[in-house]
Coordinates of C-alpha atoms in Angstrom, one line a residue:
M1 CA 0.0 0.0 0.0
D2 CA 1.1 3.6 -0.6
G3 CA -0.7 4.4 2.6
A4 CA -3.8 6.4 3.4
S5 CA -1.9 9.6 3.7
G6 CA -2.9 12.8 2.1
H7 CA -3.9 16.4 2.8
G8 CA -7.4 17.0 3.8
Y9 CA -9.2 19.2 1.3
V10 CA -9.2 22.4 3.3
P11 CA -9.3 25.4 1.0
R12 CA -7.5 28.3 2.6
R13 CA -9.6 31.4 3.1
M14 CA -9.3 33.9 0.2
A15 CA -9.1 37.6 0.9
S16 CA -12.5 39.2 1.4
Q17 CA -14.3 35.8 1.3
P18 CA -15.8 34.1 4.3
E19 CA -14.3 30.9 5.6
S20 CA -16.2 27.9 4.3
P21 CA -16.2 24.3 5.5
A22 CA -14.1 21.8 3.6
L23 CA -15.9 20.2 0.7
L24 CA -13.9 17.0 0.7
D25 CA -11.5 15.3 2.9
L26 CA -8.7 13.9 0.8
A27 CA -7.2 12.4 3.9
Q28 CA -9.8 9.7 3.3
V29 CA -8.2 8.7 0.0
R30 CA -6.8 5.1 0.0
A31 CA -3.8 4.9 -2.3
H32 CA -2.4 1.6 -3.4
T33 CA -0.1 0.3 -6.1
L34 CA -0.5 -3.3 -7.4
S35 CA 2.6 -5.4 -8.0
N36 CA 2.2 -4.8 -11.8
G37 CA 2.4 -1.0 -11.3
L38 CA -1.3 -0.1 -11.5
R39 CA -2.0 2.8 -9.2
V40 CA -5.4 2.9 -7.5
R41 CA -6.9 5.8 -5.5
V42 CA -10.2 5.2 -3.7
L43 CA -12.2 8.0 -2.1
P44 CA -15.4 7.1 -0.2
E45 CA -18.1 9.8 -0.4
R46 CA -21.5 8.6 0.5
S47 CA -23.8 11.6 0.1
T48 CA -25.4 9.8 -2.9
P49 CA -25.3 6.1 -3.9
T50 CA -23.3 6.7 -7.0
V51 CA -19.7 6.0 -8.1
S52 CA -17.4 7.5 -10.7
Y53 CA -14.6 5.3 -12.0
Y54 CA -11.8 6.9 -14.0
T55 CA -8.9 5.2 -15.7
F56 CA -6.0 7.5 -16.7
F57 CA -3.4 6.2 -19.2
Q58 CA -0.2 8.4 -19.2
V59 CA -0.2 8.7 -23.0
G60 CA -1.3 11.5 -25.4
S61 CA 0.0 13.0 -28.6
R62 CA 3.2 14.1 -26.8
N63 CA 4.2 10.4 -26.7
E64 CA 3.8 9.9 -30.5
R65 CA 6.3 10.2 -33.2
L66 CA 6.2 11.5 -36.8
G67 CA 4.5 8.9 -39.0
L68 CA 2.3 7.7 -36.2
T69 CA 0.6 11.0 -35.2
G70 CA -3.0 10.4 -34.0
I71 CA -2.5 6.9 -32.8
S72 CA -3.4 7.9 -29.2
H73 CA -6.7 9.3 -30.3
L74 CA -7.4 6.4 -32.7
F75 CA -6.6 4.0 -29.9
E76 CA -9.2 5.7 -27.6
H77 CA -11.8 4.5 -30.2
M78 CA -10.3 1.0 -30.5
M79 CA -10.9 0.4 -26.7
F80 CA -14.6 0.1 -27.3
N81 CA -14.3 -2.8 -29.8
G82 CA -14.4 -5.7 -27.5
A83 CA -12.0 -7.9 -25.5
A84 CA -11.8 -11.6 -24.5
R85 CA -14.8 -11.7 -22.1
Y86 CA -16.9 -8.9 -23.5
G87 CA -17.0 -8.8 -27.3
P88 CA -17.6 -5.9 -29.8
K89 CA -20.2 -3.4 -28.6
E90 CA -20.7 -5.4 -25.4
F91 CA -19.0 -2.8 -23.1
D92 CA -21.7 -0.2 -23.3
R93 CA -24.5 -2.7 -23.6
V94 CA -23.5 -4.3 -20.3
L95 CA -22.8 -1.0 -18.6
E96 CA -26.1 0.6 -19.6
A97 CA -28.0 -2.5 -18.5
R98 CA -26.7 -1.7 -15.0
G99 CA -27.7 2.0 -15.3
G100 CA -24.3 3.4 -16.1
H101 CA -22.7 5.2 -19.0
S102 CA -19.2 5.8 -20.2
N103 CA -17.0 8.0 -22.3
A104 CA -13.4 8.9 -23.0
Y105 CA -11.1 11.7 -24.2
T106 CA -7.6 12.1 -25.5
S107 CA -5.4 15.2 -24.9
N108 CA -1.8 16.1 -25.6
D109 CA -0.8 14.4 -22.3
V110 CA -3.3 11.7 -21.3
T111 CA -6.0 9.4 -22.4
A112 CA -8.9 9.0 -19.9
Y113 CA -11.9 6.7 -19.7
Y114 CA -14.7 7.0 -17.2
E115 CA -17.9 5.3 -16.1
D116 CA -20.6 6.9 -13.9
F117 CA -23.0 4.4 -12.3
A118 CA -25.1 3.3 -9.3
A119 CA -22.9 1.9 -6.5
E120 CA -24.1 -1.7 -6.9
A121 CA -22.6 -1.9 -10.4
L122 CA -19.0 -1.4 -9.2
E123 CA -17.9 -5.0 -9.7
T124 CA -19.4 -5.0 -13.3
V125 CA -17.3 -1.9 -14.1
V126 CA -14.1 -3.4 -12.6
D127 CA -14.7 -6.5 -14.7
L128 CA -15.3 -4.5 -17.9
E129 CA -12.3 -2.2 -17.5
S130 CA -9.9 -5.0 -16.5
D131 CA -11.1 -7.1 -19.4
R132 CA -10.1 -4.6 -22.0
M133 CA -6.8 -3.7 -20.3
R134 CA -5.9 -7.4 -20.3
S135 CA -7.1 -8.6 -23.6
L136 CA -8.3 -6.0 -26.1
R137 CA -9.2 -7.3 -29.5
L138 CA -7.1 -5.7 -32.2
T139 CA -8.4 -6.9 -35.5
E140 CA -7.9 -5.5 -39.1
D141 CA -11.7 -5.0 -39.3
S142 CA -11.9 -3.0 -36.1
L143 CA -8.9 -0.9 -37.1
E144 CA -10.4 -0.1 -40.5
Q145 CA -13.8 0.7 -38.9
E146 CA -12.3 3.1 -36.4
R147 CA -9.9 4.6 -38.8
E148 CA -12.8 5.8 -41.0
V149 CA -14.6 7.2 -38.0
V150 CA -11.5 9.2 -36.9
K151 CA -10.9 10.4 -40.5
E152 CA -14.4 11.7 -40.6
E153 CA -14.0 13.3 -37.1
R154 CA -10.9 15.1 -38.4
R155 CA -12.7 16.4 -41.5
L156 CA -15.5 17.7 -39.2
R157 CA -13.5 19.3 -36.4
T158 CA -10.4 20.4 -38.2
E159 CA -10.6 20.6 -41.9
N160 CA -14.1 22.1 -41.9
S161 CA -13.5 24.3 -38.8
I162 CA -12.0 27.7 -39.0
F163 CA -10.6 27.5 -35.5
G164 CA -9.5 23.9 -36.0
L165 CA -7.5 24.8 -39.1
M166 CA -5.9 27.9 -37.5
E167 CA -5.0 26.1 -34.2
E168 CA -3.3 23.3 -36.1
Q169 CA -1.2 25.9 -38.0
L170 CA -0.4 27.8 -34.8
E171 CA 0.8 24.9 -32.8
S172 CA 3.2 24.0 -35.7
L173 CA 4.5 27.5 -35.5
V174 CA 4.9 27.7 -31.7
F175 CA 6.7 24.3 -31.5
L176 CA 9.6 23.4 -33.8
A177 CA 10.8 20.3 -32.0
H178 CA 8.4 19.2 -29.3
P179 CA 5.6 16.7 -30.1
Y180 CA 3.0 19.4 -29.2
R181 CA 3.6 20.7 -32.7
W182 CA 1.2 18.1 -34.2
P183 CA -2.6 17.9 -33.5
V184 CA -4.0 15.4 -31.1
I185 CA -6.2 13.9 -33.8
G186 CA -3.1 13.5 -36.0
W187 CA -2.3 14.2 -39.6
M188 CA -4.6 12.6 -42.1
E189 CA -1.8 10.7 -43.9
D190 CA -0.6 9.3 -40.6
I191 CA -4.1 8.1 -39.6
Q192 CA -4.3 6.3 -42.9
R193 CA -0.8 4.7 -42.4
I194 CA -1.3 3.3 -38.9
A195 CA -1.1 -0.5 -39.0
R196 CA -2.4 -3.2 -36.7
E197 CA 1.2 -4.0 -35.6
D198 CA 1.6 -0.4 -34.5
C199 CA -1.5 -0.7 -32.4
E200 CA -0.3 -3.9 -30.8
A201 CA 3.0 -2.3 -29.8
F202 CA 1.2 0.8 -28.6
F203 CA -1.2 -1.3 -26.5
R204 CA 1.6 -3.3 -24.8
T205 CA 3.5 -0.2 -23.8
Y206 CA 1.0 2.5 -23.1
Y207 CA -2.1 0.5 -22.0
A208 CA -0.2 -1.7 -19.5
P209 CA -1.1 -1.3 -15.9
S210 CA 2.3 0.1 -15.2
N211 CA 1.3 3.2 -17.2
A212 CA -2.2 3.6 -15.7
A213 CA -4.0 4.8 -12.7
V214 CA -7.6 4.1 -11.5
Y215 CA -9.6 6.6 -9.5
V216 CA -12.8 5.5 -7.7
V217 CA -14.9 8.1 -6.0
G218 CA -18.4 7.6 -4.4
D219 CA -20.4 5.3 -2.3
V220 CA -17.8 2.6 -1.9
D221 CA -16.0 0.7 0.9
P222 CA -12.3 1.4 0.3
D223 CA -11.0 -2.0 1.6
A224 CA -13.6 -4.0 -0.4
T225 CA -12.8 -1.9 -3.6
L226 CA -9.1 -2.5 -3.3
R227 CA -9.7 -6.2 -2.9
L228 CA -11.9 -6.1 -6.0
V229 CA -9.3 -4.3 -8.1
E230 CA -6.6 -6.7 -6.9
R231 CA -8.7 -9.7 -7.9
Y232 CA -9.4 -8.4 -11.4
Y233 CA -6.2 -6.6 -12.4
A234 CA -3.3 -8.3 -10.5
D235 CA -2.6 -10.9 -13.2
I236 CA -2.2 -8.3 -16.0
P237 CA 1.5 -8.1 -16.8
A238 CA 3.4 -4.8 -16.6
G239 CA 4.6 -3.3 -19.8
P240 CA 7.9 -1.9 -21.0
R241 CA 9.0 1.5 -19.9
P242 CA 7.7 4.1 -22.4
A243 CA 10.3 6.1 -24.5
P244 CA 11.2 9.5 -23.1
V245 CA 9.4 12.5 -24.7
P246 CA 11.7 14.7 -26.8
Q247 CA 12.4 18.0 -25.2
G248 CA 15.0 20.5 -26.4
E249 CA 12.6 23.1 -28.0
P250 CA 14.8 25.9 -29.3
P251 CA 14.2 29.4 -28.1
Q252 CA 12.0 31.6 -30.3
R253 CA 14.0 34.6 -31.6
G254 CA 11.3 36.6 -33.4
E255 CA 7.6 36.6 -34.4
R256 CA 6.4 33.7 -36.6
R257 CA 3.5 34.0 -39.0
A258 CA 1.2 32.0 -41.2
T259 CA -1.9 32.6 -43.3
V260 CA -4.8 30.2 -43.8
R261 CA -7.0 30.6 -46.8
Y262 CA -10.5 29.2 -46.3
P263 CA -14.1 30.1 -47.3
A264 CA -15.4 32.5 -44.6
Q265 CA -17.5 35.6 -44.2
A266 CA -14.8 37.6 -42.4
P267 CA -11.1 37.3 -41.3
A268 CA -10.0 35.9 -38.0
L269 CA -6.9 36.2 -35.9
L270 CA -5.2 33.6 -33.7
A271 CA -2.0 34.4 -31.7
G272 CA -0.1 32.1 -29.3
W273 CA 2.9 32.3 -26.9
R274 CA 4.7 29.5 -25.2
G275 CA 3.8 29.3 -21.5
P276 CA 5.1 27.4 -18.6
A277 CA 4.6 23.8 -17.7
A278 CA 1.6 22.9 -15.5
R279 CA 3.9 22.5 -12.4
S280 CA 5.0 26.1 -12.6
P281 CA 3.6 28.5 -10.0
D282 CA 2.9 30.8 -13.0
S283 CA 0.2 28.6 -14.4
A284 CA -2.3 29.8 -11.8
A285 CA -1.4 33.4 -12.5
L286 CA -2.0 32.8 -16.2
D287 CA -5.4 31.4 -15.4
V288 CA -6.2 34.7 -13.6
L289 CA -4.9 36.7 -16.6
Q290 CA -7.0 34.6 -19.0
V291 CA -10.2 35.5 -17.1
C292 CA -9.2 39.2 -16.8
L293 CA -8.7 39.4 -20.5
A294 CA -11.5 37.5 -22.1
V295 CA -13.9 35.7 -19.7
G296 CA -17.3 37.4 -19.4
E297 CA -18.8 40.6 -20.7
S298 CA -16.7 42.9 -18.5
S299 CA -13.4 41.3 -19.5
R300 CA -10.8 43.7 -21.1
L301 CA -10.6 42.3 -24.6
R302 CA -14.4 41.8 -24.9
R303 CA -15.1 45.4 -23.8
R304 CA -12.5 46.9 -26.1
L305 CA -12.5 44.8 -29.2
V306 CA -16.2 43.7 -29.3
Q307 CA -18.2 46.4 -27.5
E308 CA -16.4 49.7 -27.9
L309 CA -14.6 49.4 -31.2
E310 CA -16.8 46.7 -32.8
L311 CA -13.7 45.2 -34.5
A312 CA -14.5 41.6 -33.5
V313 CA -17.7 39.6 -33.0
S314 CA -16.0 37.4 -30.5
V315 CA -12.8 37.1 -28.6
S316 CA -11.4 34.4 -26.4
I317 CA -8.3 33.3 -24.5
S318 CA -7.3 29.7 -24.1
W319 CA -4.7 28.6 -21.6
G320 CA -4.6 24.8 -20.8
W321 CA -2.2 23.2 -18.4
R322 CA 0.1 20.6 -19.9
I323 CA 3.0 18.4 -18.6
D324 CA 5.5 20.4 -20.7
P325 CA 5.3 24.1 -21.5
G326 CA 2.0 24.8 -23.3
V327 CA 0.4 27.6 -25.3
F328 CA -1.4 30.8 -24.3
L329 CA -3.9 31.5 -27.1
A330 CA -5.8 34.6 -28.1
F331 CA -8.5 34.2 -30.8
A332 CA -10.6 36.9 -32.4
E333 CA -13.3 36.5 -35.0
L334 CA -13.4 39.8 -36.8
A335 CA -16.5 41.7 -37.9
P336 CA -17.0 41.7 -41.7
G337 CA -15.0 44.4 -43.5
V338 CA -12.6 45.0 -40.6
P339 CA -8.9 45.0 -41.7
V340 CA -6.8 42.5 -39.9
E341 CA -4.1 45.0 -39.3
K342 CA -6.4 47.3 -37.4
A343 CA -7.7 44.5 -35.2
E344 CA -4.1 43.3 -34.6
R345 CA -3.0 46.8 -33.5
E346 CA -5.7 47.1 -30.9
L347 CA -5.1 43.5 -29.6
W348 CA -1.4 44.1 -29.2
A349 CA -2.1 47.5 -27.6
E350 CA -4.4 46.0 -25.0
L351 CA -1.9 43.3 -24.1
A352 CA 0.8 45.9 -23.9
K353 CA -1.3 47.9 -21.4
V354 CA -1.5 44.9 -19.1
A355 CA 2.2 44.3 -19.4
A356 CA 3.0 48.0 -18.7
R357 CA 0.4 48.9 -16.1
G358 CA -1.0 45.6 -14.9
V359 CA -4.6 44.9 -14.0
T360 CA -6.7 46.4 -11.1
A361 CA -7.3 44.7 -7.8
A362 CA -11.0 44.6 -8.7
E363 CA -10.3 42.7 -11.9
V364 CA -8.2 40.1 -10.0
R365 CA -10.9 39.7 -7.4
R366 CA -13.5 39.1 -10.1
A367 CA -11.2 36.6 -11.9
K368 CA -10.5 34.7 -8.7
A369 CA -14.2 34.6 -7.8
L370 CA -15.0 33.0 -11.2
L371 CA -12.1 30.5 -10.9
R372 CA -13.2 29.6 -7.4
S373 CA -16.7 29.0 -8.6
S374 CA -15.4 26.7 -11.4
V375 CA -13.3 24.7 -9.0
L376 CA -16.2 24.3 -6.5
H377 CA -18.5 23.2 -9.2
E378 CA -16.0 20.5 -10.4
L379 CA -15.5 19.2 -6.9
A380 CA -19.3 19.1 -6.2
T381 CA -19.7 15.7 -8.0
H382 CA -18.1 12.3 -7.8
H383 CA -17.3 12.6 -11.5
G384 CA -15.5 15.9 -11.0
V385 CA -13.5 14.8 -8.0
A386 CA -12.4 11.6 -9.7
H387 CA -11.3 13.6 -12.8
A388 CA -9.5 16.2 -10.7
L389 CA -7.5 13.5 -8.8
G390 CA -6.5 12.0 -12.1
Q391 CA -5.6 15.2 -13.8
A392 CA -3.6 16.3 -10.8
E393 CA -1.5 13.1 -10.7
A394 CA -1.0 13.0 -14.5
L395 CA -0.1 16.7 -14.9
L396 CA 1.4 17.7 -11.6
G397 CA 2.7 14.3 -10.3
D398 CA 0.5 14.1 -7.2
W399 CA -3.2 13.5 -6.8
R400 CA -3.1 15.6 -3.6
E401 CA -2.7 18.7 -5.8
A402 CA -6.4 18.4 -6.7
G403 CA -7.2 19.9 -3.3
R404 CA -4.8 22.8 -3.7
A405 CA -6.3 24.7 -6.7
L406 CA -8.1 27.3 -4.5
E407 CA -4.9 27.8 -2.5
H408 CA -2.9 28.5 -5.7
Y409 CA -5.5 31.0 -7.0
A410 CA -5.8 32.7 -3.6
A411 CA -2.0 33.4 -3.7
V412 CA -2.2 35.3 -7.0
G413 CA -2.2 39.1 -6.8
P414 CA -2.2 42.0 -9.4
R415 CA 1.7 42.0 -9.4
D416 CA 1.7 38.3 -10.4
V417 CA -0.7 38.9 -13.3
K418 CA 1.5 41.8 -14.6
R419 CA 4.7 39.8 -14.2
V420 CA 3.4 36.8 -16.2
A421 CA 2.0 39.2 -18.9
V422 CA 5.5 40.7 -19.3
E423 CA 7.3 37.3 -19.2
Y424 CA 5.1 35.3 -21.5
L425 CA 3.3 37.7 -23.8
D426 CA 6.5 39.1 -25.3
P427 CA 5.7 40.4 -28.9
T428 CA 9.0 39.0 -30.2
R429 CA 8.0 35.5 -29.0
R430 CA 4.5 35.4 -30.4
S431 CA 3.2 33.3 -33.3
V432 CA 0.3 34.6 -35.4
V433 CA -2.1 32.9 -37.8
V434 CA -4.5 35.0 -39.9
L435 CA -7.5 33.7 -41.7
D436 CA -7.7 35.1 -45.2
P437 CA -11.3 34.5 -46.4
E438 CA -11.4 32.6 -49.6
V439 CA -14.2 33.4 -52.1
R440 CA -16.3 30.4 -52.9
R441 CA -16.6 29.7 -56.7

């Protein structure tokens, strides 16, 4: 056993906010590692007779290589095509018959699967999940079937999406060496090229218990749950150690630009800067900056670019935490007839104001209130807690970090926001993609 240690979930009081009781007690988490390397974290929470069961595999597009981009996402689809005990399409049929449902997602860093269900279905879920981790069916037919599904998904979400096309171009500008430079869904030619032998090698390495962690949150008995997991998973062999992820991204020494031509009613603008890794203390400050700039009607960019100058019909900021240094994105859909150069000047001017003068204390209080609300909503459900534990361990290296989000936000002040704006939004280190509307013929 790893022991039942852990910090209780006791959010520290934020300035000007009343002290509130702890939502969760993470000291109740039972952490255990099987002999094959599978990590298991169980948190009993019996306010409702439900359970959320998350399986995180430490693999995403950052673990791929050129020629096999997209295999992580393709494999997410393959996991629903049957195993030794439960054949094709049986997984959801059995789960739904017990009142549960499932889904999955793939990101740059992880692939996660979850089931939400009534507590009495726990053994069924453990049986289903262990079955496909032990003996997934990898056939030519299932590969071809899922390949076509993924190709269609890529056409829909990337090749026929203005933002999808621009984001794909931007990431390939921001990163020259790191695997973050290709899209999670992969390049179309690579998706077409992936062979069954590639899938078998991928499965043995990245879907082995030694590369996975299970999070069980809800109306469960921790001792009984750990015995159940031992019984179903202990005989699954560990896998080989995954290859290290290439680092060594060279420093950016000037602005990088690209233009995307695509049928549209108006231009659009997407800019990106390399940010820190998730473990950096600056990640929380960038969350606050993101909200100050573009979350809500009273955010800076929305007020200036959309409401006052009417240069854009929408503006947004995207800052997602990643294992390695990620990307801080600014996206603006311009109003028809607005020159891109004019919108760019105003966007750069607003960002320069933040770097030069910072943001007000009131803006920071508003941002932290919105972030706090978001964290509290996530931790209000078994599903949200299980996901938060998995994300924290995958990105930050410790599931206990799931209980420290409010503490990190509470520590951010206006000076921190100004400092990260100066450090990360340097004009000489930005990458810019412009949508040039193409006339349909």
